[in-house]
């Protein structure tokens, strides 16, 4: 796998549920067709094509940078997000996964927890490297349909594998969460959100957000997302799960 060199890795994120973050890989092999925000920004500011984007490049000096930057965040960072502009556990990308495990171990050695999110899978190796009680491992899950996954997340892990691996992390006593974003409107796919929620009833946290890619053709999407948000909130209340509704989902009005 090709590599790139960077001058800085850690940054303070403006994401509403974020703190500090890092992106130790450029690009993402999953090739999501939403398209993803990270790809749009890189296409706009770095002139990266889709074909280049789906050929990820490791940041070769990741560990060197972290060894310099992490001491400054000891006792300051609540946690570090992995990642907002790439995927730390890309499906069938062992080099990315190995580097991500090394990163988690290093961050945890400074007493700082990590919060990861993937459309890949977690393995026993990931569970063993996790060494902070506040670490939290999540998957993106917006549909249980494999047909939808093949169309919009062509190279990501099958849905059943994501859920299975997340449940395995839960059984290891590790905190887990799910990102239900971007949740599609019924004209994109007709589905039952209750069924999706039940499939991840073991998680500690749910983040819910709307489909933000282009103009929606579905009539009154604000009402639809308000109804879905209330279902997620009620489910969280019933199951004792923390729920975060993204601010673009208007739950009043």
Coordinates of N, CA and C in Angstrom, one line a residue:
X1 N 0.8 -1.2 0.0 CA 0.0 0.0 0.0 C 0.9 1.2 0.0
X2 N 0.5 2.2 -0.8 CA 1.3 3.5 -0.9 C 1.1 4.3 0.4
X3 N 2.1 5.2 0.6 CA 2.0 6.0 1.8 C 2.1 7.5 1.5
X4 N 1.8 8.3 2.5 CA 1.9 9.7 2.4 C 2.6 10.2 3.7
X5 N 3.1 11.4 3.7 CA 3.7 12.0 4.9 C 2.9 13.2 5.3
X6 N 2.7 13.4 6.6 CA 2.0 14.5 7.0 C 2.8 15.3 8.1
X7 N 2.4 16.5 8.3 CA 3.1 17.4 9.3 C 2.4 17.3 10.6
X8 N 1.1 17.0 10.6 CA 0.3 17.0 11.8 C -0.8 16.0 11.6
X9 N -1.2 15.4 12.8 CA -2.3 14.3 12.7 C -3.5 14.7 13.5
X10 N -3.3 15.0 14.8 CA -4.4 15.2 15.7 C -5.0 16.6 15.5
X11 N -6.3 16.7 15.6 CA -6.9 18.1 15.5 C -8.2 18.1 16.3
X12 N -8.6 19.3 16.7 CA -9.9 19.5 17.4 C -11.0 19.5 16.4
X13 N -12.0 18.6 16.6 CA -13.1 18.5 15.6 C -14.2 19.4 15.9
X14 N -14.9 19.8 14.9 CA -16.1 20.6 15.1 C -17.4 19.8 15.1
X15 N -17.3 18.5 14.9 CA -18.4 17.6 14.9 C -19.1 17.7 16.3
X16 N -20.4 17.8 16.3 CA -21.2 18.0 17.5 C -21.0 17.0 18.6
X17 N -20.7 15.8 18.3 CA -20.4 14.8 19.3 C -19.0 14.4 19.4
X18 N -18.1 15.2 18.9 CA -16.7 14.9 18.8 C -15.8 15.7 19.8
X19 N -14.6 15.3 19.9 CA -13.6 16.0 20.7 C -12.3 16.2 19.8
X20 N -11.3 15.4 20.0 CA -10.2 15.4 19.1 C -10.3 14.2 18.2
X21 N -9.6 14.3 17.0 CA -9.8 13.3 16.0 C -8.4 13.1 15.2
X22 N -8.4 12.1 14.5 CA -7.2 11.9 13.6 C -7.7 11.1 12.4
X23 N -6.9 11.2 11.3 CA -7.2 10.5 10.1 C -5.8 10.0 9.6
X24 N -5.5 8.7 9.9 CA -4.2 8.2 9.6 C -4.1 7.4 8.3
X25 N -5.2 7.6 7.5 CA -5.3 7.0 6.2 C -5.9 8.1 5.3
X26 N -5.4 8.2 4.0 CA -6.0 9.1 3.1 C -6.8 8.2 2.1
X27 N -8.1 8.4 2.0 CA -9.0 7.7 1.1 C -9.7 6.5 1.9
X28 N -10.5 5.8 1.1 CA -11.3 4.7 1.8 C -11.7 3.7 0.7
X29 N -11.3 2.5 0.9 CA -11.6 1.4 -0.1 C -13.1 1.1 -0.2
X30 N -13.9 1.5 0.8 CA -15.3 1.1 0.7 C -16.1 1.7 -0.4
X31 N -15.6 2.9 -0.9 CA -16.2 3.5 -2.1 C -17.7 3.8 -2.0
X32 N -18.1 4.3 -0.9 CA -19.6 4.6 -0.7 C -20.1 5.5 -1.8
X33 N -21.3 5.3 -2.2 CA -21.9 6.0 -3.3 C -22.9 7.1 -2.8
X34 N -22.9 7.4 -1.6 CA -23.8 8.4 -1.1 C -23.8 9.8 -1.8
X35 N -22.6 10.4 -2.2 CA -21.2 10.0 -1.8 C -20.9 10.5 -0.4
X36 N -19.8 10.1 0.1 CA -19.4 10.5 1.5 C -18.9 11.9 1.5
X37 N -19.0 12.6 2.7 CA -18.6 13.9 2.8 C -17.1 14.0 2.7
X38 N -16.4 13.1 3.2 CA -14.9 13.1 3.2 C -14.4 13.1 1.7
X39 N -15.0 12.3 0.9 CA -14.6 12.2 -0.5 C -14.9 13.5 -1.2
X40 N -16.1 14.1 -0.9 CA -16.5 15.4 -1.6 C -15.5 16.5 -1.2
X41 N -15.1 16.5 0.0 CA -14.2 17.6 0.5 C -12.8 17.4 -0.2
X42 N -12.3 16.1 -0.3 CA -11.0 15.8 -0.9 C -11.1 16.1 -2.4
X43 N -12.2 15.8 -3.0 CA -12.3 16.1 -4.4 C -12.3 17.6 -4.7
X44 N -12.9 18.3 -3.8 CA -13.0 19.8 -4.0 C -11.7 20.5 -3.7
X45 N -11.0 20.1 -2.6 CA -9.8 20.8 -2.2 C -8.5 20.2 -2.6
X46 N -8.5 18.9 -2.9 CA -7.3 18.2 -3.3 C -7.4 17.6 -4.7
X47 N -8.5 17.8 -5.3 CA -8.7 17.3 -6.7 C -8.5 15.8 -6.8
X48 N -9.0 15.1 -5.8 CA -8.8 13.6 -5.8 C -10.0 13.0 -6.5
X49 N -9.8 12.1 -7.4 CA -10.8 11.4 -8.1 C -11.4 10.2 -7.3
X50 N -12.5 9.7 -7.7 CA -13.1 8.6 -7.0 C -12.2 7.4 -7.1
X51 N -11.6 7.2 -8.3 CA -10.6 6.0 -8.4 C -9.4 6.1 -7.5
X52 N -8.9 7.4 -7.3 CA -7.8 7.6 -6.4 C -8.3 7.4 -4.9
X53 N -9.5 7.8 -4.6 CA -10.0 7.8 -3.3 C -10.2 6.3 -2.8
X54 N -10.6 5.4 -3.6 CA -10.8 4.1 -3.2 C -9.5 3.2 -3.1
X55 N -8.4 3.9 -3.4 CA -7.1 3.2 -3.2 C -6.4 3.9 -2.0
X56 N -6.7 3.5 -0.8 CA -6.2 4.2 0.4 C -4.7 4.2 0.5
X57 N -4.2 5.3 1.2 CA -2.8 5.5 1.4 C -2.6 5.7 2.9
X58 N -1.7 4.9 3.5 CA -1.3 5.1 4.9 C -0.5 6.3 5.1
X59 N -0.8 7.0 6.3 CA 0.1 8.1 6.7 C 1.3 7.4 7.3
X60 N 2.5 7.4 6.6 CA 3.6 6.6 7.0 C 4.2 7.0 8.3
X61 N 4.1 8.3 8.7 CA 4.7 8.8 9.9 C 3.7 9.0 11.0
X62 N 2.6 8.1 11.0 CA 1.5 8.2 12.0 C 2.1 8.1 13.4
X63 N 2.8 7.0 13.7 CA 3.3 6.8 15.0 C 4.2 7.8 15.5
X64 N 5.1 8.3 14.6 CA 6.1 9.3 14.9 C 5.3 10.6 15.3
X65 N 4.3 11.0 14.5 CA 3.5 12.2 14.9 C 2.8 12.0 16.2
X66 N 2.2 10.9 16.4 CA 1.4 10.7 17.6 C 2.3 10.8 18.9
X67 N 3.5 10.2 18.8 CA 4.4 10.3 19.9 C 4.8 11.7 20.3
X68 N 4.8 12.6 19.3 CA 5.0 14.0 19.6 C 3.8 14.8 20.0
X69 N 2.6 14.4 19.5 CA 1.4 15.2 19.7 C 0.6 14.7 21.0
X70 N 0.6 13.4 21.3 CA -0.2 12.9 22.3 C 0.2 13.5 23.7
X71 N 1.5 13.6 24.0 CA 1.8 14.2 25.4 C 1.1 15.5 25.7
X72 N 0.8 16.3 24.7 CA 0.2 17.6 24.8 C -1.3 17.4 25.2
X73 N -1.9 16.3 24.9 CA -3.3 16.1 25.2 C -3.6 15.2 26.4
X74 N -2.5 14.8 27.1 CA -2.7 14.0 28.3 C -3.5 14.8 29.4
X75 N -4.6 14.3 29.8 CA -5.4 15.1 30.8 C -6.2 16.2 30.2
X76 N -6.2 16.3 28.9 CA -6.9 17.4 28.2 C -8.0 16.8 27.3
X77 N -7.6 15.8 26.5 CA -8.6 15.2 25.6 C -9.5 14.2 26.3
X78 N -10.8 14.4 26.1 CA -11.8 13.4 26.6 C -11.7 12.1 25.9
X79 N -11.5 12.1 24.6 CA -11.3 11.0 23.8 C -10.8 11.4 22.4
X80 N -10.4 10.5 21.6 CA -9.9 10.7 20.2 C -10.8 9.9 19.3
X81 N -11.4 10.6 18.3 CA -12.2 9.9 17.3 C -11.4 9.3 16.2
X82 N -11.7 8.1 15.8 CA -11.1 7.4 14.7 C -12.2 6.8 13.8
X83 N -12.6 7.4 12.7 CA -12.0 8.7 12.1 C -13.2 9.4 11.5
X84 N -13.0 10.7 11.1 CA -14.1 11.4 10.5 C -13.9 11.5 8.9
X85 N -12.7 11.2 8.5 CA -12.5 11.3 7.0 C -11.9 10.1 6.4
X86 N -12.0 9.0 7.1 CA -11.6 7.7 6.5 C -12.2 6.6 7.4
X87 N -11.8 5.4 7.2 CA -12.3 4.2 8.0 C -11.2 3.5 8.6
X88 N -11.1 3.4 9.9 CA -9.9 2.8 10.6 C -9.9 1.2 10.5
X89 N -11.0 0.6 10.1 CA -11.1 -0.8 10.0 C -11.7 -1.3 8.7
X90 N -11.1 -0.7 7.6 CA -11.6 -1.0 6.2 C -11.6 -2.5 6.0
X91 N -12.7 -2.9 5.4 CA -12.9 -4.3 5.1 C -11.9 -4.8 4.1
X92 N -11.2 -5.9 4.5 CA -10.2 -6.6 3.7 C -9.0 -5.7 3.4
X93 N -8.6 -4.9 4.4 CA -7.5 -4.0 4.3 C -6.6 -4.2 5.5
X94 N -5.8 -5.3 5.5 CA -5.1 -5.7 6.7 C -4.0 -4.6 7.2
X95 N -3.4 -3.9 6.2 CA -2.4 -2.9 6.6 C -3.1 -1.7 7.3
X96 N -4.3 -1.4 6.9 CA -5.0 -0.3 7.6 C -5.4 -0.8 9.0
X97 N -5.9 -2.0 9.1 CA -6.3 -2.5 10.4 C -5.1 -2.6 11.4
X98 N -4.0 -3.1 10.9 CA -2.7 -3.2 11.7 C -2.3 -1.8 12.2
X99 N -2.3 -0.8 11.4 CA -1.9 0.5 11.8 C -2.9 1.1 12.8
X100 N -4.2 0.8 12.6 CA -5.2 1.3 13.5 C -5.1 0.7 14.9
X101 N -4.7 -0.6 15.0 CA -4.5 -1.3 16.2 C -3.3 -0.7 17.0
X102 N -2.3 -0.4 16.2 CA -1.1 0.3 16.8 C -1.4 1.7 17.3
X103 N -2.3 2.4 16.6 CA -2.7 3.7 17.0 C -3.5 3.7 18.3
X104 N -4.4 2.7 18.4 CA -5.3 2.6 19.6 C -4.4 2.3 20.8
X105 N -3.5 1.3 20.6 CA -2.6 1.0 21.7 C -1.8 2.2 22.2
X106 N -1.3 3.0 21.3 CA -0.5 4.1 21.6 C -1.3 5.2 22.3
X107 N -2.5 5.5 21.8 CA -3.4 6.5 22.4 C -3.7 6.0 23.8
X108 N -4.1 4.8 24.0 CA -4.5 4.3 25.3 C -3.3 4.3 26.3
X109 N -2.1 4.2 25.8 CA -1.0 4.2 26.7 C -0.8 5.6 27.4
X110 N -1.4 6.6 26.8 CA -1.4 8.0 27.4 C -2.6 8.2 28.2
X111 N -3.4 7.2 28.5 CA -4.6 7.3 29.3 C -5.7 8.0 28.6
X112 N -5.7 8.0 27.3 CA -6.8 8.6 26.5 C -7.6 7.6 25.8
X113 N -8.9 7.6 25.9 CA -9.8 6.6 25.2 C -10.0 7.0 23.8
X114 N -10.4 6.0 23.0 CA -10.7 6.2 21.6 C -12.1 5.9 21.3
X115 N -12.7 6.5 20.3 CA -14.0 6.2 19.8 C -13.9 5.9 18.3
X116 N -14.1 4.7 17.9 CA -13.9 4.3 16.5 C -15.3 4.1 15.8
X117 N -15.3 4.2 14.5 CA -16.5 4.0 13.7 C -16.0 3.4 12.4
X118 N -16.7 2.3 11.9 CA -16.3 1.6 10.7 C -17.5 1.0 10.0
X119 N -17.3 0.7 8.7 CA -18.2 -0.1 8.0 C -17.5 -1.4 7.7
X120 N -16.4 -1.7 8.4 CA -15.7 -2.9 8.3 C -16.2 -3.8 9.5
X121 N -15.2 -4.6 10.0 CA -15.5 -5.5 11.1 C -14.4 -5.4 12.1
X122 N -14.8 -5.8 13.4 CA -13.8 -5.9 14.5 C -13.4 -7.3 14.7
X123 N -12.2 -7.6 15.0 CA -11.7 -8.9 15.3 C -11.2 -9.1 16.7
X124 N -10.9 -10.3 17.1 CA -10.4 -10.5 18.5 C -9.1 -9.7 18.7
X125 N -8.3 -9.5 17.7 CA -7.1 -8.7 17.8 C -7.4 -7.3 18.3
X126 N -8.5 -6.7 17.7 CA -8.9 -5.4 18.1 C -9.4 -5.3 19.6
X127 N -10.1 -6.4 20.0 CA -10.6 -6.4 21.3 C -9.4 -6.5 22.3
X128 N -8.4 -7.3 21.9 CA -7.2 -7.5 22.8 C -6.4 -6.2 22.9
X129 N -6.3 -5.4 21.9 CA -5.5 -4.2 21.9 C -6.2 -3.1 22.7
X130 N -7.5 -3.1 22.8 CA -8.2 -2.1 23.5 C -7.9 -2.2 25.0
X131 N -7.3 -1.0 25.5 CA -6.8 -1.0 26.9 C -7.2 0.2 27.6
X132 N -8.5 0.6 27.5 CA -9.0 1.7 28.2 C -10.5 1.4 28.4
X133 N -11.0 1.5 29.7 CA -12.4 1.2 29.9 C -13.4 2.1 29.2
X134 N -13.0 3.2 28.7 CA -13.9 4.2 28.0 C -13.8 4.1 26.5
X135 N -13.0 3.2 26.0 CA -12.9 3.0 24.6 C -14.3 2.6 24.1
X136 N -14.7 3.1 22.9 CA -16.0 2.7 22.4 C -15.9 2.4 20.9
X137 N -16.4 1.3 20.5 CA -16.2 0.8 19.1 C -17.6 0.8 18.4
X138 N -17.7 1.4 17.2 CA -19.0 1.5 16.6 C -19.0 1.1 15.1
X139 N -20.2 0.8 14.6 CA -20.3 0.6 13.2 C -21.4 1.5 12.6
X140 N -21.3 1.8 11.4 CA -22.3 2.5 10.6 C -23.3 1.5 10.1
X141 N -24.6 1.7 10.4 CA -25.6 0.8 10.0 C -26.9 1.6 9.6
X142 N -27.2 1.7 8.4 CA -28.4 2.5 8.0 C -29.5 1.6 7.3
X143 N -29.1 0.4 7.1 CA -30.1 -0.6 6.5 C -29.6 -2.0 6.8
X144 N -30.6 -2.9 6.9 CA -30.3 -4.3 7.0 C -30.2 -5.0 5.7
X145 N -30.5 -4.2 4.6 CA -30.6 -4.8 3.3 C -29.2 -4.9 2.6
X146 N -28.9 -6.1 2.2 CA -27.7 -6.3 1.5 C -27.7 -5.7 0.1
X147 N -28.9 -5.7 -0.5 CA -29.1 -5.0 -1.8 C -28.7 -3.5 -1.7
X148 N -29.2 -2.9 -0.6 CA -28.8 -1.5 -0.4 C -27.3 -1.4 -0.2
X149 N -26.8 -2.2 0.6 CA -25.3 -2.2 0.9 C -24.5 -2.3 -0.4
X150 N -24.9 -3.3 -1.2 CA -24.1 -3.5 -2.5 C -24.2 -2.2 -3.4
X151 N -25.3 -1.5 -3.3 CA -25.5 -0.4 -4.2 C -24.8 0.9 -3.7
X152 N -24.9 1.1 -2.4 CA -24.4 2.4 -1.8 C -23.1 2.2 -1.0
X153 N -22.8 1.0 -0.6 CA -21.6 0.8 0.2 C -20.9 -0.4 -0.4
X154 N -20.5 -0.4 -1.7 CA -20.1 -1.5 -2.5 C -19.0 -2.4 -1.9
X155 N -18.0 -1.8 -1.3 CA -16.9 -2.6 -0.8 C -16.8 -2.7 0.7
X156 N -17.8 -2.2 1.4 CA -17.9 -2.3 2.8 C -18.3 -3.8 3.3
X157 N -18.1 -4.0 4.5 CA -18.5 -5.4 5.0 C -20.0 -5.6 4.9
X158 N -20.4 -6.9 4.7 CA -21.8 -7.2 4.7 C -22.4 -6.8 6.1
X159 N -23.6 -6.4 6.1 CA -24.3 -5.9 7.3 C -24.2 -6.9 8.4
X160 N -24.5 -8.2 8.1 CA -24.5 -9.2 9.1 C -23.2 -9.4 9.8
X161 N -22.1 -9.2 9.0 CA -20.8 -9.3 9.6 C -20.5 -8.1 10.5
X162 N -20.9 -7.0 10.2 CA -20.7 -5.8 11.0 C -21.4 -6.0 12.4
X163 N -22.7 -6.4 12.3 CA -23.4 -6.6 13.6 C -22.8 -7.7 14.4
X164 N -22.4 -8.8 13.8 CA -21.8 -9.9 14.5 C -20.5 -9.5 15.2
X165 N -19.7 -8.7 14.5 CA -18.4 -8.3 15.1 C -18.6 -7.3 16.2
X166 N -19.6 -6.5 16.1 CA -19.9 -5.5 17.1 C -20.4 -6.2 18.4
X167 N -21.3 -7.2 18.2 CA -21.8 -7.9 19.3 C -20.7 -8.7 20.0
X168 N -19.7 -9.2 19.3 CA -18.6 -9.9 19.9 C -17.8 -8.9 20.7
X169 N -17.6 -7.7 20.3 CA -16.9 -6.6 21.1 C -17.7 -6.4 22.4
X170 N -19.0 -6.3 22.3 CA -19.9 -6.2 23.4 C -19.8 -7.3 24.4
X171 N -19.7 -8.5 23.9 CA -19.5 -9.7 24.8 C -18.2 -9.7 25.5
X172 N -17.2 -9.0 24.9 CA -15.9 -8.9 25.6 C -15.9 -7.8 26.6
X173 N -17.1 -7.2 26.9 CA -17.2 -6.1 27.9 C -16.7 -4.8 27.4
X174 N -16.7 -4.6 26.1 CA -16.2 -3.3 25.5 C -17.4 -2.5 25.1
X175 N -17.4 -1.2 25.4 CA -18.5 -0.3 25.0 C -18.7 -0.3 23.5
X176 N -19.9 -0.3 23.0 CA -20.2 -0.3 21.6 C -21.3 0.7 21.3
X177 N -21.3 1.1 20.0 CA -22.3 2.1 19.6 C -22.6 1.9 18.1
X178 N -23.6 2.6 17.6 CA -24.0 2.5 16.2 C -24.3 3.8 15.7
X179 N -23.9 4.1 14.5 CA -24.2 5.4 13.8 C -25.3 5.0 12.7
X180 N -26.5 5.5 12.9 CA -27.6 5.3 11.9 C -27.6 6.6 11.1
X181 N -26.6 6.8 10.3 CA -26.5 8.0 9.4 C -25.6 7.7 8.3
X182 N -26.0 8.0 7.0 CA -27.2 8.8 6.6 C -28.4 7.9 6.5
X183 N -29.4 8.1 7.3 CA -30.6 7.2 7.2 C -31.4 7.6 6.0
X184 N -31.7 6.6 5.1 CA -32.4 6.9 3.8 C -33.9 7.1 4.0
X185 N -34.5 7.9 3.1 CA -36.0 8.1 3.1 C -36.6 6.9 2.4
X186 N -37.9 6.7 2.5 CA -38.6 5.5 1.9 C -38.5 5.4 0.4
X187 N -38.3 6.5 -0.3 CA -38.2 6.5 -1.7 C -36.8 5.9 -2.1
X188 N -35.8 5.9 -1.3 CA -34.5 5.3 -1.5 C -34.6 3.9 -1.2
X189 N -35.1 3.5 0.0 CA -35.4 2.2 0.4 C -36.5 2.1 1.4
X190 N -37.5 1.3 1.2 CA -38.6 1.1 2.2 C -38.1 0.1 3.2
X191 N -38.1 0.5 4.5 CA -37.6 -0.4 5.5 C -38.3 0.0 6.9
X192 N -38.1 -0.9 7.8 CA -38.7 -0.7 9.1 C -37.5 -0.4 10.1
X193 N -37.5 0.8 10.6 CA -36.4 1.2 11.5 C -36.4 0.4 12.8
X194 N -37.6 0.0 13.2 CA -37.7 -0.8 14.4 C -36.9 -2.1 14.3
X195 N -37.0 -2.7 13.1 CA -36.2 -3.9 12.9 C -34.7 -3.7 13.0
X196 N -34.3 -2.5 12.4 CA -32.9 -2.2 12.5 C -32.4 -1.9 13.9
X197 N -33.2 -1.2 14.7 CA -32.9 -0.9 16.0 C -32.8 -2.2 16.9
X198 N -33.7 -3.1 16.7 CA -33.7 -4.3 17.4 C -32.4 -5.1 17.2
X199 N -31.9 -5.0 16.0 CA -30.7 -5.8 15.6 C -29.4 -5.3 16.4
X200 N -29.5 -4.0 17.0 CA -28.4 -3.5 17.7 C -28.8 -3.1 19.1
X201 N -29.8 -3.8 19.7 CA -30.3 -3.5 21.0 C -29.3 -3.6 22.1
X202 N -28.1 -4.2 21.9 CA -27.1 -4.4 22.9 C -26.1 -3.3 23.0
X203 N -26.2 -2.3 22.1 CA -25.2 -1.2 22.1 C -25.4 -0.2 23.3
X204 N -24.4 0.6 23.6 CA -24.5 1.5 24.6 C -24.9 2.9 24.1
X205 N -24.8 3.1 22.8 CA -25.1 4.5 22.3 C -25.6 4.4 20.8
X206 N -26.5 5.2 20.5 CA -27.0 5.3 19.1 C -26.9 6.8 18.6
X207 N -26.3 7.0 17.5 CA -26.3 8.3 16.9 C -27.2 8.2 15.6
X208 N -28.2 9.2 15.5 CA -29.1 9.1 14.3 C -29.0 10.4 13.5
X209 N -28.9 10.3 12.2 CA -28.8 11.5 11.3 C -29.5 11.2 10.0
X210 N -29.8 12.3 9.3 CA -30.6 12.2 8.1 C -29.7 12.0 6.9
X211 N -30.3 11.8 5.7 CA -29.6 11.7 4.4 C -29.4 13.1 4.0
X212 N -28.1 13.5 3.8 CA -27.8 14.9 3.4 C -27.1 15.0 2.1
X213 N -27.4 14.1 1.2 CA -26.7 14.1 -0.1 C -27.6 14.5 -1.3
X214 N -27.6 15.7 -1.7 CA -28.5 16.1 -2.8 C -29.9 16.4 -2.3
X215 N -30.7 16.9 -3.2 CA -32.1 17.2 -2.9 C -32.9 15.9 -2.7
X216 N -33.7 15.8 -1.6 CA -34.5 14.7 -1.3 C -35.8 14.8 -2.1
X217 N -36.2 13.7 -2.8 CA -37.5 13.8 -3.5 C -38.7 13.3 -2.6
X218 N -38.4 12.8 -1.5 CA -39.5 12.3 -0.6 C -40.3 13.5 -0.1
X219 N -41.6 13.4 -0.1 CA -42.4 14.6 0.4 C -42.3 14.7 1.9
X220 N -42.1 16.0 2.3 CA -42.0 16.4 3.7 C -40.9 15.5 4.5
X221 N -39.7 15.6 4.0 CA -38.6 14.8 4.7 C -38.4 15.2 6.2
X222 N -38.7 16.5 6.5 CA -38.5 16.9 7.9 C -39.4 16.1 8.8
X223 N -40.6 16.0 8.4 CA -41.6 15.2 9.2 C -41.2 13.8 9.3
X224 N -40.7 13.2 8.2 CA -40.3 11.8 8.2 C -39.1 11.6 9.2
X225 N -38.1 12.5 9.2 CA -37.0 12.3 10.1 C -37.4 12.7 11.5
X226 N -38.4 13.5 11.7 CA -38.9 13.8 13.1 C -39.5 12.5 13.6
X227 N -40.3 11.8 12.8 CA -40.9 10.6 13.3 C -39.9 9.5 13.6
X228 N -38.9 9.4 12.7 CA -37.8 8.4 12.9 C -37.0 8.7 14.2
X229 N -36.8 10.0 14.4 CA -36.0 10.4 15.6 C -36.7 10.0 16.9
X230 N -38.0 10.3 16.9 CA -38.8 9.9 18.1 C -38.8 8.4 18.3
X231 N -38.8 7.6 17.2 CA -38.8 6.2 17.4 C -37.4 5.8 18.0
X232 N -36.3 6.4 17.5 CA -35.0 6.1 18.1 C -34.9 6.5 19.6
X233 N -35.5 7.7 19.9 CA -35.5 8.2 21.3 C -36.3 7.2 22.2
X234 N -37.4 6.8 21.7 CA -38.2 5.9 22.5 C -37.6 4.5 22.7
X235 N -36.9 4.1 21.6 CA -36.2 2.8 21.7 C -35.1 2.9 22.7
X236 N -34.3 4.0 22.7 CA -33.2 4.2 23.6 C -33.7 4.3 25.0
X237 N -34.8 4.9 25.3 CA -35.4 5.0 26.6 C -35.8 3.7 27.1
X238 N -36.4 2.9 26.2 CA -36.9 1.5 26.6 C -35.7 0.6 26.9
X239 N -34.6 0.7 26.2 CA -33.5 -0.2 26.3 C -32.4 0.3 27.2
X240 N -32.5 1.6 27.7 CA -31.5 2.2 28.5 C -30.2 2.5 27.7
X241 N -30.4 2.9 26.4 CA -29.3 3.3 25.5 C -29.2 4.8 25.3
X242 N -28.0 5.3 25.4 CA -27.8 6.7 25.2 C -28.1 7.0 23.7
X243 N -28.9 8.1 23.4 CA -29.2 8.5 22.0 C -28.8 9.9 21.7
X244 N -28.1 10.0 20.6 CA -27.8 11.4 20.1 C -28.5 11.6 18.8
X245 N -29.3 12.6 18.7 CA -30.0 13.0 17.4 C -29.2 14.1 16.8
X246 N -28.7 14.0 15.6 CA -27.9 15.0 15.0 C -28.8 16.3 14.8
X247 N -28.1 17.4 14.9 CA -28.8 18.7 15.0 C -29.6 19.0 13.7
X248 N -29.2 18.4 12.6 CA -30.0 18.7 11.4 C -31.3 18.0 11.3
X249 N -31.5 17.1 12.2 CA -32.9 16.4 12.3 C -33.7 17.3 13.2
X250 N -34.7 17.9 12.7 CA -35.6 18.8 13.4 C -36.7 18.0 14.2
X251 N -36.5 17.9 15.5 CA -37.4 17.1 16.3 C -38.6 17.9 16.9
X252 N -38.7 19.2 16.5 CA -39.8 20.0 16.9 C -40.3 20.7 15.7
X253 N -41.6 21.2 15.8 CA -42.2 21.9 14.6 C -43.1 21.0 13.8

